[in-house]
C-alpha atoms as a PDB file:
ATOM      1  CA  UNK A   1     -71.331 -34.954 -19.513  1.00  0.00           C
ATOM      2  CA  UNK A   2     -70.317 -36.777 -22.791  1.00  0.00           C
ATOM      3  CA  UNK A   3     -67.473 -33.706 -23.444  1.00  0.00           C
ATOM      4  CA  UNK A   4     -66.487 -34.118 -19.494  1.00  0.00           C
ATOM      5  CA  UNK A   5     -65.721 -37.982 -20.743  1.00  0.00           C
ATOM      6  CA  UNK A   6     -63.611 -37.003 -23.928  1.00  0.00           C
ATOM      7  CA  UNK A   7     -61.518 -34.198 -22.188  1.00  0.00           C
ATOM      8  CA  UNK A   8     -60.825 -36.847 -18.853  1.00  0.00           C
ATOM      9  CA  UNK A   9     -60.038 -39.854 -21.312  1.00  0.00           C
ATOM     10  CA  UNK A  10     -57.620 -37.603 -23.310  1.00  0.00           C
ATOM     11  CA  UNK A  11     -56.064 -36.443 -20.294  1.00  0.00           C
ATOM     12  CA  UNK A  12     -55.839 -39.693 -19.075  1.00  0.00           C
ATOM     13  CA  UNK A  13     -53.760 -40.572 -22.338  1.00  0.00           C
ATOM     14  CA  UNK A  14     -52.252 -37.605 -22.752  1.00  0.00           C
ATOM     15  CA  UNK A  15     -50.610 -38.807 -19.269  1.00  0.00           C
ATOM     16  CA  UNK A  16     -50.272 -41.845 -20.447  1.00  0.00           C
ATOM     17  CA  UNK A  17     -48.458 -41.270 -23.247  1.00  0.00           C
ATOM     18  CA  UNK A  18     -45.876 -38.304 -21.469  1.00  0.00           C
ATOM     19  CA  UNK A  19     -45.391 -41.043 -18.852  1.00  0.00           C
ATOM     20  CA  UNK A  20     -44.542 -43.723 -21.344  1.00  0.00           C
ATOM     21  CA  UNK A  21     -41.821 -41.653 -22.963  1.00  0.00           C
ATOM     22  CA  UNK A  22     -40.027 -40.841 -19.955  1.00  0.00           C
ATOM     23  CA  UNK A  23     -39.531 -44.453 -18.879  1.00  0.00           C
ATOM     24  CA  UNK A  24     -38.572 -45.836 -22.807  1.00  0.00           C
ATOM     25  CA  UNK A  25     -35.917 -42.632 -22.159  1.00  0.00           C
ATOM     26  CA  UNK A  26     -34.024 -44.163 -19.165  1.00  0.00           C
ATOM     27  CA  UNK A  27     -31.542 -46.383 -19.534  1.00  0.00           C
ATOM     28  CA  UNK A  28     -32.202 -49.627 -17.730  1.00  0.00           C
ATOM     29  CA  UNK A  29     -28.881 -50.210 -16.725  1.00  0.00           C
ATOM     30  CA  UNK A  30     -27.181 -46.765 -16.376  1.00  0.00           C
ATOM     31  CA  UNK A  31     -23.500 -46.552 -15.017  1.00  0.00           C
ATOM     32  CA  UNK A  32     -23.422 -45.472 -11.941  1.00  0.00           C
ATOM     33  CA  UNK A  33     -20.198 -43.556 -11.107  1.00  0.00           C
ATOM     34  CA  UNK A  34     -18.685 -41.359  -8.418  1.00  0.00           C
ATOM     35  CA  UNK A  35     -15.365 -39.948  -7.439  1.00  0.00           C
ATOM     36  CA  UNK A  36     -13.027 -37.771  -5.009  1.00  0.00           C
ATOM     37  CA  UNK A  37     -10.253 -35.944  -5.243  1.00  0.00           C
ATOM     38  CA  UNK A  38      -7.595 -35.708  -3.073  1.00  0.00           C
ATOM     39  CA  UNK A  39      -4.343 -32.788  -3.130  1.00  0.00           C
ATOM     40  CA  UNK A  40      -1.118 -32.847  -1.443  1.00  0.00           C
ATOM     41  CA  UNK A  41       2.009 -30.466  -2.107  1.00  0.00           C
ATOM     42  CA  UNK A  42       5.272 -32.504  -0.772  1.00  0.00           C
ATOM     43  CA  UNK A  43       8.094 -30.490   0.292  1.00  0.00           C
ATOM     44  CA  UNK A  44      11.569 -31.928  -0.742  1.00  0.00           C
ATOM     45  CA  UNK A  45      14.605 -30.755   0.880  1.00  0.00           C
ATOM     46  CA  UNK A  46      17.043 -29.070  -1.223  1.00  0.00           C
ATOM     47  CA  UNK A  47      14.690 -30.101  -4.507  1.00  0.00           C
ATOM     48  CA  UNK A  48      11.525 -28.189  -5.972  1.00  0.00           C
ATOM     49  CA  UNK A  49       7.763 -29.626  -4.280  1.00  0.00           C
ATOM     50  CA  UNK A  50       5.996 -32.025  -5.933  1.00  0.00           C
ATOM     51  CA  UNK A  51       2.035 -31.792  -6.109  1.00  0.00           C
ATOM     52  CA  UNK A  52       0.401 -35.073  -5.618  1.00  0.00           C
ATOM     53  CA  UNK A  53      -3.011 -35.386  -7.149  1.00  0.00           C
ATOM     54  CA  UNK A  54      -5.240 -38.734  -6.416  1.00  0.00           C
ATOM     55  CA  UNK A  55      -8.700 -38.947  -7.684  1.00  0.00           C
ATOM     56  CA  UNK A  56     -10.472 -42.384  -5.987  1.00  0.00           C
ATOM     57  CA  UNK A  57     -13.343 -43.465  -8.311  1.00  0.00           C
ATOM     58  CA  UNK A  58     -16.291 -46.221  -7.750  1.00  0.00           C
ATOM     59  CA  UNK A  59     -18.165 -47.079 -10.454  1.00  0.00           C
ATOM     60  CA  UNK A  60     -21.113 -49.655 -11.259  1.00  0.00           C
ATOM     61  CA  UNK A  61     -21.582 -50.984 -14.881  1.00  0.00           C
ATOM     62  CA  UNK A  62     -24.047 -53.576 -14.373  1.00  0.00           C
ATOM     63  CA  UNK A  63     -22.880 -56.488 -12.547  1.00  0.00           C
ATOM     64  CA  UNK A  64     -19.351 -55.079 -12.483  1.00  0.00           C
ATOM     65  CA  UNK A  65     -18.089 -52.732  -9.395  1.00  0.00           C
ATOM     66  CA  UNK A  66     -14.530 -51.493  -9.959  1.00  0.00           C
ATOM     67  CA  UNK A  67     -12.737 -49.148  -7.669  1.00  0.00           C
ATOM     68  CA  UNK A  68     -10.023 -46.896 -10.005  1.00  0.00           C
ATOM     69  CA  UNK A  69      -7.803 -44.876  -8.818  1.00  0.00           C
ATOM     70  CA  UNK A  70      -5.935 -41.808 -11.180  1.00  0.00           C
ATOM     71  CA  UNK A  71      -2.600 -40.517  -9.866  1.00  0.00           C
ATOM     72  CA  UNK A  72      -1.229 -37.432 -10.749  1.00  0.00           C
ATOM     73  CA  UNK A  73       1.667 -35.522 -10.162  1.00  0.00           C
ATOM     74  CA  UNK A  74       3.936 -32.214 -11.004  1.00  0.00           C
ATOM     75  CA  UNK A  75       6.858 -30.547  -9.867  1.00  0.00           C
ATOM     76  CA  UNK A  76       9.296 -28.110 -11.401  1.00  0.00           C
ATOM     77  CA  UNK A  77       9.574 -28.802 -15.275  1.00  0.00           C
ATOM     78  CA  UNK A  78      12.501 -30.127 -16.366  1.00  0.00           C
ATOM     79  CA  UNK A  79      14.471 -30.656 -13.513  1.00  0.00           C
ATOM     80  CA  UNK A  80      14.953 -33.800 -11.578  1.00  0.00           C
ATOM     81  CA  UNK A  81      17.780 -33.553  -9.780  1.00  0.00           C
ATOM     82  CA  UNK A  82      18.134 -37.054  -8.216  1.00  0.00           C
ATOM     83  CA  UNK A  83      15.807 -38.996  -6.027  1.00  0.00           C
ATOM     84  CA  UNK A  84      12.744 -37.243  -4.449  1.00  0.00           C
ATOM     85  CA  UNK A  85      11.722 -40.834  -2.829  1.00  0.00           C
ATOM     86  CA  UNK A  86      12.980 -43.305  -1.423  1.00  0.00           C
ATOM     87  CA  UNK A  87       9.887 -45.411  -1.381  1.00  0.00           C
ATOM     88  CA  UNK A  88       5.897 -44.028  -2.498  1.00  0.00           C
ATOM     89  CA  UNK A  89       3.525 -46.901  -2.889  1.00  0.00           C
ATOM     90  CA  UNK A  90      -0.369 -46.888  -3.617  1.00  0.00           C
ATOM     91  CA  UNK A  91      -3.171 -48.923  -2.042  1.00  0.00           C
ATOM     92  CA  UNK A  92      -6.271 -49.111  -3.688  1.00  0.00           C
ATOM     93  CA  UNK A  93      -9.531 -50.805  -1.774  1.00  0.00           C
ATOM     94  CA  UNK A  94     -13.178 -50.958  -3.161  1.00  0.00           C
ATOM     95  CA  UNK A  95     -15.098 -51.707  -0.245  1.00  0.00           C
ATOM     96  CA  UNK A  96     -18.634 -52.547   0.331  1.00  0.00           C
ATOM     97  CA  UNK A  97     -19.610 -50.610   3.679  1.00  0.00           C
ATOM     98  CA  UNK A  98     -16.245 -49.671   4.553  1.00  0.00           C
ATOM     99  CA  UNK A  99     -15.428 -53.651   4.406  1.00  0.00           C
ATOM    100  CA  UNK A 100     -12.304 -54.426   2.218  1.00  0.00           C
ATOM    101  CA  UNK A 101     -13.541 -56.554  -0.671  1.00  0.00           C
ATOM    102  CA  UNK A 102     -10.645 -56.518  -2.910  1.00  0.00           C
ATOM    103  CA  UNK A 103      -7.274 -54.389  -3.162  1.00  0.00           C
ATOM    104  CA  UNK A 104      -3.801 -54.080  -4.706  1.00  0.00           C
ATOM    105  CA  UNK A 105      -0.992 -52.040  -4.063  1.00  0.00           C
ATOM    106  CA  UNK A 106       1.426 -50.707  -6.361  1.00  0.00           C
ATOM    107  CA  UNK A 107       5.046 -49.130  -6.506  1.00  0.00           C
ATOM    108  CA  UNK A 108       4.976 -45.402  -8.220  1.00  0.00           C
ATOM    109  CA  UNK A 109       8.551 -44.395  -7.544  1.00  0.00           C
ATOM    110  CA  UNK A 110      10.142 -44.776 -10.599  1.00  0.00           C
ATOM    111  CA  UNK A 111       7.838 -42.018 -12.166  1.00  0.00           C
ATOM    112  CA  UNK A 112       7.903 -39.499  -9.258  1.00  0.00           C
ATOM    113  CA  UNK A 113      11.970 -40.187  -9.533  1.00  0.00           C
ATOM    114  CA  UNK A 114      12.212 -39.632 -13.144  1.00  0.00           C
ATOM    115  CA  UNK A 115       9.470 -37.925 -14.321  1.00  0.00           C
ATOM    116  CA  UNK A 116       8.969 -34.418 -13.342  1.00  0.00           C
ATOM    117  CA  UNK A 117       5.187 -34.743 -14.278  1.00  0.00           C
ATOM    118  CA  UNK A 118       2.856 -37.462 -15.026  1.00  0.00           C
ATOM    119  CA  UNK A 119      -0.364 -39.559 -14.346  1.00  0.00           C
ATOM    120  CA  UNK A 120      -1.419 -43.275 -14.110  1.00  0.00           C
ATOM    121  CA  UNK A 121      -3.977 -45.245 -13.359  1.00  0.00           C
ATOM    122  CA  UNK A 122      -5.268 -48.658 -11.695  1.00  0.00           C
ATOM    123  CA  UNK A 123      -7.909 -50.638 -10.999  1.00  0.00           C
ATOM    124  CA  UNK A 124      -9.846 -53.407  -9.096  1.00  0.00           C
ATOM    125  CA  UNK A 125     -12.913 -54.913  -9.631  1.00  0.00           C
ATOM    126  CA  UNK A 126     -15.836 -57.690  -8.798  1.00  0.00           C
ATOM    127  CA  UNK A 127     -18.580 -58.958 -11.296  1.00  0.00           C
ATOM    128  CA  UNK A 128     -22.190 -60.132 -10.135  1.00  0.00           C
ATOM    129  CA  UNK A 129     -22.122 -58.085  -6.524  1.00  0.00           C
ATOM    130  CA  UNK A 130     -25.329 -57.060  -4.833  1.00  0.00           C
ATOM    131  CA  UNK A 131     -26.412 -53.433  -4.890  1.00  0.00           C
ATOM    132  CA  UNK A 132     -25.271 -51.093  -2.145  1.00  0.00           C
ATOM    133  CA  UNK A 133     -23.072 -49.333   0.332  1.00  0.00           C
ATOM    134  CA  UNK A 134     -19.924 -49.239  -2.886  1.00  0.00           C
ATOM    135  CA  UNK A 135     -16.938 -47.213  -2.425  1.00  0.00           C
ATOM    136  CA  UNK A 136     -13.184 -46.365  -3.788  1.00  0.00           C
ATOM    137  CA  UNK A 137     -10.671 -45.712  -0.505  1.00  0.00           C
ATOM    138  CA  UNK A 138      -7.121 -46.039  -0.435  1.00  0.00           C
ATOM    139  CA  UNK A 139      -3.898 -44.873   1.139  1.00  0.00           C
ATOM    140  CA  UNK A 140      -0.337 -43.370  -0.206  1.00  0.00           C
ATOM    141  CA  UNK A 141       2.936 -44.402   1.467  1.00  0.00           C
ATOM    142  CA  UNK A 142       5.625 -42.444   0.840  1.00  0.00           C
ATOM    143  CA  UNK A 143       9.328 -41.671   2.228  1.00  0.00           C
ATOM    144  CA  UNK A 144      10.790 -38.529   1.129  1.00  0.00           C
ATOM    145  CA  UNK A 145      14.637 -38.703   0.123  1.00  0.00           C
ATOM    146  CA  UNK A 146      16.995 -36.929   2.437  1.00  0.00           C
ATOM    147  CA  UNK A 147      14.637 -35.802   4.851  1.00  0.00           C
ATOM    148  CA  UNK A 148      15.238 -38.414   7.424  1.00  0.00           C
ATOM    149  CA  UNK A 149      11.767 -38.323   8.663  1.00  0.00           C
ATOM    150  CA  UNK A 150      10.908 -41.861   7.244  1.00  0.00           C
ATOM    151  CA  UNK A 151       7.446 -43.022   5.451  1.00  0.00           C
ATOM    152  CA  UNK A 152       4.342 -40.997   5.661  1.00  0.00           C
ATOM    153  CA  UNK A 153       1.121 -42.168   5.364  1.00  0.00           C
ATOM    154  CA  UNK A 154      -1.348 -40.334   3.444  1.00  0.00           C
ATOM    155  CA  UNK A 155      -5.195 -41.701   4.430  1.00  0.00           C
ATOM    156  CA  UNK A 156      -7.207 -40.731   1.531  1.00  0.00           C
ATOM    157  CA  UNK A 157     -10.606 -39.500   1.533  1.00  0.00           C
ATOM    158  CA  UNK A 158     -12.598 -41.818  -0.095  1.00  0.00           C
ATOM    159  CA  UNK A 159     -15.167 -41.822  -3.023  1.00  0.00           C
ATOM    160  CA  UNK A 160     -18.332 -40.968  -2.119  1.00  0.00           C
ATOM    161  CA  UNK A 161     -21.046 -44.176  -1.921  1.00  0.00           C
ATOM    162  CA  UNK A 162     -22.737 -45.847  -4.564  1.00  0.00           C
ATOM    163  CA  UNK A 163     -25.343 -48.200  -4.711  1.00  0.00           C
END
């Protein structure tokens, strides 16, 4: 019975002491981050496509929540050839249960008008929110030059939800 009592307590330790190490491993405040991205080739009349890339992030650092949002775009290299837009605006929302919390909006035409290719970024954010139901949606306005359609909206798919 005495060995039974030596092997249980060493177990019991043993445990113990494999238990201990995974919890001093985790970080207590990991970021918690998650993101979608969405595609879109344009058609221009009379002018090469452009491909459209947005990638919506949310992220959690603590107390901070910030939605980002990474546009991206390419077309042929090298040649511009005049206006592709007449307008192509971003809107970028981090919402808490698909409720608006905070947003901006910002003008991109100058670089899909004179840049063949290129990428930028934005962001929003709130300190000291409660845990839960966190996402990065948006939407893309845009009116393509010489088509005489007018603006299109684009409806993102948002990030997916963290906590």
């Amino acid at each position: 019975m005495h060995q039974l009592t030596r092997t249980a307590v060493a177990a019991v330790a043993t445990s113990a002491a494999l238990a201990g190490t995974v919890a001093v491993a985790a970080p207590a405040q990991a970021a918690t981050r998650e993101c979608y991205t969405n595609n879109r080739s344009i058609s221009l009349p009379n002018k090469p496509d452009v491909d459209v890339r947005m990638t919506l992030c949310v992220e959690r650092d603590g107390g901070l929540v910030q939605a980002q949002a990474y546009l991206s775009w390419s077309g042929n290299y090298g040649w511009i050839g005049g206006d592709r837009f007449n307008s192509f605006s971003v809107q970028l929302r981090l919402e808490r249960y698909d409720d608006v919390k905070k947003s901006t909006t910002y003008s991109q035409l100058w670089g899909l008008n004179n840049q063949y290719s290129n990428s930028t970024s934005n962001n929003v954010y709130l300190t000291d929110r409660p845990a839960g139901g966190w996402s990065a949606d948006g939407v893309i306005t845009y009116d393509v030059a010489g088509d005489g359609l007018g603006a299109t909206t684009w409806n993102l798919h948002g990030s997916p939800v963290i906590s």
